[in-house]
Coordinates of C-alpha atoms in Angstrom, one line a residue:
M1 CA 18.5 13.5 -43.6
A2 CA 17.2 13.3 -40.0
F3 CA 15.5 16.7 -40.5
D4 CA 13.7 15.4 -43.6
L5 CA 12.4 12.4 -41.8
R6 CA 11.0 14.5 -38.9
R7 CA 9.5 16.9 -41.4
F8 CA 7.6 14.2 -43.2
K9 CA 6.5 12.2 -40.1
P10 CA 3.0 13.7 -40.1
H11 CA 2.6 12.7 -43.8
F12 CA 3.7 9.2 -43.2
L13 CA 1.4 8.8 -40.1
M14 CA -1.7 10.2 -42.0
T15 CA -1.0 7.8 -44.9
L16 CA -0.8 4.9 -42.5
A17 CA -4.1 6.1 -40.9
Q18 CA -5.8 6.0 -44.3
V19 CA -4.6 2.4 -44.9
G20 CA -6.3 1.5 -41.6
Y21 CA -9.5 3.2 -42.6
T22 CA -9.4 1.4 -46.0
I23 CA -9.3 -2.0 -44.3
L24 CA -12.1 -0.9 -42.0
Y25 CA -14.5 -0.3 -44.9
F26 CA -14.4 -3.9 -46.0
I27 CA -14.4 -5.5 -42.5
T28 CA -17.5 -3.5 -41.5
E29 CA -19.3 -4.3 -44.8
A30 CA -18.7 -8.0 -44.2
A31 CA -19.8 -7.7 -40.6
F32 CA -23.0 -5.8 -41.5
N33 CA -23.8 -8.4 -44.1
K34 CA -23.5 -11.0 -41.4
G35 CA -26.2 -9.1 -39.4
L36 CA -24.1 -6.9 -37.1
N37 CA -26.2 -3.9 -36.0
P38 CA -24.4 -0.6 -36.9
Y39 CA -25.4 1.1 -33.6
V40 CA -24.2 -1.8 -31.5
F41 CA -21.0 -1.8 -33.5
I42 CA -20.3 1.9 -32.7
T43 CA -21.1 1.3 -29.0
Y44 CA -18.9 -1.8 -28.5
R45 CA -16.1 -0.3 -30.6
H46 CA -15.6 2.8 -28.5
I47 CA -16.1 1.2 -25.2
L48 CA -13.3 -1.2 -26.1
A49 CA -11.1 1.7 -27.3
A50 CA -11.7 3.5 -24.0
V51 CA -10.8 0.4 -21.9
V52 CA -7.5 -0.1 -23.8
V53 CA -6.4 3.6 -24.1
W54 CA -7.2 4.7 -20.6
P55 CA -4.2 3.0 -18.8
F56 CA -1.7 4.4 -21.3
A57 CA -3.3 7.9 -21.0
Y58 CA -3.2 7.7 -17.2
F59 CA 0.5 6.8 -16.8
L60 CA 2.0 8.5 -19.9
E61 CA 0.3 11.9 -19.6
R62 CA 0.2 12.4 -15.8
K63 CA 2.4 15.4 -15.9
I64 CA 0.9 17.2 -19.0
R65 CA -2.8 16.4 -18.5
P66 CA -4.8 19.5 -17.4
K67 CA -7.3 19.3 -14.6
M68 CA -10.7 18.3 -15.8
T69 CA -13.4 21.0 -15.3
W70 CA -17.1 20.9 -15.9
M71 CA -16.8 23.3 -18.8
L72 CA -14.0 21.2 -20.4
F73 CA -16.1 18.0 -19.8
L74 CA -19.0 19.6 -21.6
E75 CA -16.8 20.6 -24.5
I76 CA -15.4 17.1 -24.8
S77 CA -18.9 15.7 -24.6
V78 CA -19.9 17.9 -27.6
L79 CA -16.7 16.8 -29.4
S80 CA -17.7 13.1 -28.7
L81 CA -21.2 13.7 -30.1
L82 CA -19.9 15.2 -33.3
G83 CA -17.0 12.8 -33.9
V84 CA -18.3 9.5 -32.4
S85 CA -21.9 8.9 -31.5
L86 CA -23.8 11.1 -33.9
T87 CA -21.5 11.1 -36.9
L88 CA -20.4 7.5 -36.9
N89 CA -23.9 6.2 -36.4
M90 CA -25.1 8.1 -39.5
Y91 CA -21.9 7.2 -41.3
F92 CA -22.1 3.4 -40.8
T93 CA -25.8 3.3 -41.4
S94 CA -25.2 5.0 -44.7
L95 CA -22.6 2.3 -45.5
K96 CA -25.4 -0.3 -44.9
Y97 CA -27.6 1.4 -47.5
T98 CA -25.0 2.2 -50.2
S99 CA -21.5 0.9 -50.8
P100 CA -17.9 1.3 -49.4
T101 CA -16.7 3.1 -52.6
F102 CA -19.6 5.6 -52.6
V103 CA -19.2 6.4 -48.9
S104 CA -15.4 6.7 -49.0
S105 CA -15.8 9.1 -52.0
M106 CA -18.3 11.3 -50.3
V107 CA -16.0 11.6 -47.2
N108 CA -13.5 13.5 -49.3
T109 CA -15.9 16.5 -49.2
V110 CA -14.9 16.8 -45.5
A111 CA -11.5 18.3 -46.6
S112 CA -13.1 21.1 -48.6
M113 CA -15.7 21.9 -45.9
T114 CA -13.0 21.9 -43.2
F115 CA -10.8 24.2 -45.3
V116 CA -13.5 26.7 -45.7
I117 CA -14.6 26.6 -42.0
A118 CA -10.9 26.9 -40.9
I119 CA -10.4 30.0 -43.0
L120 CA -13.6 31.6 -41.7
L121 CA -12.5 30.9 -38.1
R122 CA -8.9 32.1 -38.9
L123 CA -7.5 28.7 -37.9
E124 CA -5.9 28.4 -41.4
H125 CA -3.7 31.1 -42.9
L126 CA -4.4 31.9 -46.5
D127 CA -2.6 34.5 -48.6
A128 CA -4.5 34.3 -51.9
K129 CA -1.9 36.5 -53.7
S130 CA 1.0 34.1 -53.0
A131 CA 1.7 31.0 -54.9
R132 CA 1.2 28.7 -51.9
G133 CA -2.2 30.3 -51.2
T134 CA -3.3 29.9 -54.8
A135 CA -2.1 26.3 -54.7
K136 CA -4.3 25.6 -51.6
I137 CA -7.4 27.2 -53.2
L138 CA -6.9 25.4 -56.5
G139 CA -6.1 22.1 -54.8
T140 CA -9.2 22.2 -52.7
V141 CA -11.4 23.0 -55.7
I142 CA -9.7 20.4 -57.9
S143 CA -10.1 17.7 -55.1
L144 CA -13.8 18.6 -54.8
A145 CA -14.2 18.3 -58.6
G146 CA -12.5 14.9 -58.5
V147 CA -14.9 13.7 -55.7
T148 CA -17.9 15.0 -57.8
I149 CA -16.7 13.0 -60.8
M150 CA -16.3 9.9 -58.7
T151 CA -19.8 10.4 -57.3
L152 CA -21.9 11.5 -60.2
Y153 CA -20.1 10.0 -63.3
K154 CA -19.6 6.3 -63.5
G155 CA -18.7 5.8 -67.2
P156 CA -17.9 2.4 -68.7
I157 CA -17.1 -0.6 -66.5
V158 CA -13.4 -1.6 -66.4
K159 CA -13.3 -5.3 -67.4
N160 CA -12.1 -7.6 -64.7
L161 CA -9.2 -9.6 -66.0
W162 CA -9.5 -12.1 -63.1
H163 CA -11.8 -13.1 -60.3
G164 CA -11.4 -11.5 -56.9
I165 CA -9.1 -13.3 -54.4
F166 CA -11.7 -12.8 -51.6
H167 CA -15.4 -12.5 -51.7
I168 CA -17.5 -10.7 -49.0
Q169 CA -20.4 -13.0 -48.4
G170 CA -23.5 -12.6 -46.2
G171 CA -27.0 -11.4 -46.2
S172 CA -28.3 -9.2 -49.0
V173 CA -27.9 -5.5 -48.5
H174 CA -31.1 -3.5 -49.2
E175 CA -29.8 -0.5 -51.1
N176 CA -31.5 2.8 -50.5
W177 CA -29.2 5.4 -52.1
L178 CA -31.3 8.4 -51.3
K179 CA -31.5 7.7 -47.6
G180 CA -27.8 6.6 -47.6
S181 CA -26.7 9.8 -49.4
I182 CA -28.5 12.1 -47.0
L183 CA -27.0 10.3 -44.0
T184 CA -23.5 10.4 -45.6
V185 CA -23.7 14.2 -46.3
A186 CA -25.0 14.9 -42.8
S187 CA -22.1 12.9 -41.3
C188 CA -19.6 14.7 -43.5
I189 CA -20.8 18.1 -42.2
A190 CA -20.7 17.0 -38.6
W191 CA -17.2 15.5 -39.2
S192 CA -15.9 18.8 -40.6
I193 CA -17.1 20.7 -37.5
W194 CA -15.5 17.9 -35.4
Y195 CA -12.0 18.4 -37.0
I196 CA -12.2 22.1 -36.4
M197 CA -13.3 21.7 -32.8
Q198 CA -10.4 19.2 -32.2
A199 CA -7.9 22.0 -32.9
V200 CA -9.7 24.3 -30.5
T201 CA -10.0 21.7 -27.7
L202 CA -6.3 20.6 -28.0
K203 CA -5.2 24.1 -27.1
R204 CA -7.1 23.8 -23.8
Y205 CA -6.4 20.1 -23.3
P206 CA -3.1 19.2 -24.9
A207 CA -3.1 15.5 -24.0
Q208 CA -3.9 13.5 -27.1
L209 CA -4.1 10.1 -25.4
S210 CA -6.3 11.3 -22.6
L211 CA -8.5 13.2 -25.1
T212 CA -8.8 10.0 -27.2
A213 CA -9.8 8.0 -24.1
W214 CA -12.4 10.6 -23.0
M215 CA -14.0 10.8 -26.5
S216 CA -14.2 7.0 -26.7
L217 CA -15.7 6.7 -23.3
I218 CA -18.3 9.5 -23.6
G219 CA -19.0 8.7 -27.2
G220 CA -19.6 5.0 -26.4
A221 CA -21.9 6.0 -23.6
Q222 CA -23.9 8.3 -25.8
S223 CA -24.1 5.7 -28.5
A224 CA -25.3 3.1 -26.0
I225 CA -28.1 5.3 -24.9
F226 CA -29.1 6.0 -28.5
T227 CA -28.9 2.3 -29.4
A228 CA -31.1 1.3 -26.4
C229 CA -33.7 3.8 -27.6
V230 CA -33.9 2.7 -31.2
E231 CA -33.0 -1.0 -30.9
R232 CA -35.3 -2.8 -28.4
T233 CA -34.4 -6.4 -29.2
R234 CA -31.8 -8.0 -26.9
G235 CA -30.5 -10.2 -29.7
A236 CA -29.0 -7.2 -31.5
W237 CA -26.5 -6.8 -28.6
T238 CA -25.3 -10.4 -29.1
I239 CA -22.4 -10.9 -31.5
G240 CA -20.8 -14.1 -32.8
F241 CA -17.1 -15.0 -32.6
D242 CA -16.7 -14.4 -36.3
V243 CA -16.2 -11.3 -38.6
Q244 CA -18.6 -9.4 -36.3
F245 CA -16.3 -9.8 -33.3
W246 CA -13.1 -9.1 -35.2
S247 CA -14.6 -6.0 -36.8
I248 CA -15.3 -4.6 -33.4
V249 CA -11.8 -5.5 -32.1
Y250 CA -10.1 -4.0 -35.2
S251 CA -12.1 -0.8 -35.3
G252 CA -11.8 -0.3 -31.5
L253 CA -8.1 -0.8 -31.2
I254 CA -6.8 0.5 -34.5
C255 CA -9.4 3.1 -35.7
S256 CA -10.9 4.5 -32.4
G257 CA -7.6 4.1 -30.5
L258 CA -4.4 4.4 -32.5
I259 CA -5.7 6.3 -35.6
I260 CA -7.7 8.9 -33.5
Y261 CA -4.5 9.5 -31.5
I262 CA -2.5 9.9 -34.7
Q263 CA -5.1 12.4 -36.0
L264 CA -5.0 14.4 -32.8
W265 CA -1.3 14.6 -32.9
C266 CA -1.2 15.6 -36.5
T267 CA -4.0 18.2 -35.9
E268 CA -1.9 19.8 -33.2
E269 CA 1.2 19.7 -35.4
K270 CA -0.2 20.7 -38.8
G271 CA -3.8 21.8 -38.3
P272 CA -7.2 20.2 -39.2
V273 CA -7.0 20.9 -42.9
F274 CA -3.8 18.9 -43.3
V275 CA -5.4 15.9 -41.6
T276 CA -8.6 15.9 -43.8
M277 CA -6.7 16.3 -47.1
F278 CA -5.5 12.7 -46.8
N279 CA -9.0 11.3 -47.0
P280 CA -8.8 10.9 -50.8
L281 CA -6.1 8.3 -50.4
S282 CA -8.6 6.0 -48.7
T283 CA -11.0 6.4 -51.6
L284 CA -8.3 5.3 -54.1
M285 CA -7.2 2.4 -51.9
V286 CA -10.8 1.2 -51.5
A287 CA -11.4 1.3 -55.2
I288 CA -8.1 -0.6 -55.9
L289 CA -8.8 -3.3 -53.3
A290 CA -12.4 -3.6 -54.4
Y291 CA -11.3 -4.3 -57.9
F292 CA -8.2 -6.4 -57.6
V293 CA -8.8 -8.2 -54.3
F294 CA -12.6 -8.5 -54.0
G295 CA -13.5 -8.5 -57.6
E296 CA -16.0 -5.6 -57.5
R297 CA -16.8 -3.5 -60.4
L298 CA -14.6 -0.5 -61.2
Y299 CA -15.8 2.4 -63.4
I300 CA -13.8 4.8 -65.6
G301 CA -15.3 7.7 -63.6
S302 CA -13.7 6.4 -60.5
I303 CA -10.3 6.3 -62.2
I304 CA -10.6 9.8 -63.7
G305 CA -11.9 11.2 -60.4
G306 CA -9.2 9.5 -58.4
I307 CA -6.4 11.0 -60.6
V308 CA -8.0 14.5 -60.3
V309 CA -8.3 14.1 -56.5
I310 CA -4.6 13.2 -56.2
I311 CA -3.6 16.3 -58.2
G312 CA -5.7 18.4 -55.9
L313 CA -4.3 16.7 -52.8
Y314 CA -0.7 17.3 -54.0
L315 CA -1.4 21.1 -54.6
V316 CA -2.8 21.6 -51.1
L317 CA 0.0 19.7 -49.4
W318 CA 2.5 21.7 -51.5
G319 CA 0.9 24.9 -50.3
K320 CA 0.9 23.7 -46.7
D321 CA 4.5 22.7 -47.0
R322 CA 5.5 26.1 -48.3
D323 CA 3.6 27.7 -45.4
Q324 CA 5.6 25.6 -43.0
L325 CA 8.9 26.4 -44.6
G326 CA 8.0 30.1 -44.6
L327 CA 7.2 30.0 -40.9
V328 CA 10.5 28.2 -40.2
Q329 CA 12.4 30.8 -42.2
K330 CA 10.7 33.7 -40.4
T331 CA 11.5 32.1 -37.1
E332 CA 15.1 31.7 -38.0
E333 CA 15.3 35.3 -39.3
A334 CA 13.8 36.6 -36.1
S335 CA 16.2 34.4 -34.0
E336 CA 19.1 35.7 -36.0
F337 CA 18.0 39.3 -35.6
C338 CA 17.6 38.9 -31.8
H339 CA 21.1 37.3 -31.7
E340 CA 22.7 40.2 -33.6
H341 CA 20.8 42.7 -31.4
N342 CA 22.1 41.0 -28.3
Q343 CA 25.6 41.1 -29.6
I344 CA 25.3 44.8 -30.3
E345 CA 24.0 45.4 -26.8
K346 CA 26.8 43.5 -25.3
K347 CA 29.4 45.5 -27.2
Q348 CA 27.7 48.7 -26.2
D349 CA 27.7 47.6 -22.5
K350 CA 31.4 46.7 -22.8
C351 CA 32.2 50.0 -24.4
D352 CA 30.3 51.9 -21.6
C353 CA 32.2 50.0 -19.0
N354 CA 35.6 50.8 -20.6
C355 CA 34.5 54.5 -21.0
G356 CA 33.6 54.5 -17.3
N357 CA 37.2 53.6 -16.3
S358 CA 39.0 56.7 -15.0
D359 CA 42.2 57.6 -13.4
H360 CA 41.8 60.3 -10.6
S361 CA 45.5 60.5 -9.8
N362 CA 46.7 64.1 -9.8
G363 CA 43.2 65.2 -10.3
I364 CA 43.2 64.1 -13.9
H365 CA 40.1 62.3 -15.3
K366 CA 41.5 59.9 -17.9
V367 CA 39.2 58.4 -20.5

């Protein structure tokens, strides 16, 4: 039973991470409606995460943290640009122009793009002739089809049986779906490259907490420079002690701190494709919360697409699980072979020693 718990630890952690991201969608939507600048939000969020994570990283990873070099610093800077300053600024700006359901749906394409890039770079093993390889291919295609359904097909509106428990209030959001869609797609492409690059960087810098702190610090600095260039008014940097403040605290501590650390750990354990395949769960949870809790409209297309996405997700995870079991089985077989080989060598050595015993009395060599 203990083995099973350890085996499904990454699955549980990634599901927990998607719950955290689901809550983030609604908190940030409310904060943006209250006038919070998305660029300022990204900057404050990651500076806060860096301040909180650094002490833990310093003391807990003193023995395993590699020495920082200029080349490694440059690599982490590029990683921060792709995963923090560039990507998140485009991402949350697109949320301002569209809606949480649309953005969370489009993010699911990250899994498919990451899967293709990982195969091309040989970071993901794929045996198309095996059942597990076929499952991963079909699962990726089916998940992408589900995302397409959720994005392009709305269908009839599901009638609300009751009013939402909570209502997100604030200023009106000026929808610009074309601009928002372009920004969302661009952020998804950058995110896919970021997930792949994480796996590469972790091999050279296997200290997840320290890498989280470095990305938050450098990404926050990059975002601050970008924000200072595009936002000249001082009032944009001022936030109230309301949902704006709490959205920064939540996203900084939970999303940029804890969840990024979880993702890095799972990337090192299972690979980047495994991590991205959990994104559809957030889409489903966003749709469910938007309908039942916040009273937003839910379309039949979202329900159908969500079911298709879950089927695809299950197929990919099944294929990944078979890969893991196959690797464990090969390792056990190799270990058993080595053990048997060592036993044979020991018996041979013992036999040689016995054969080497001789009795030279009376000039007779006795074997």
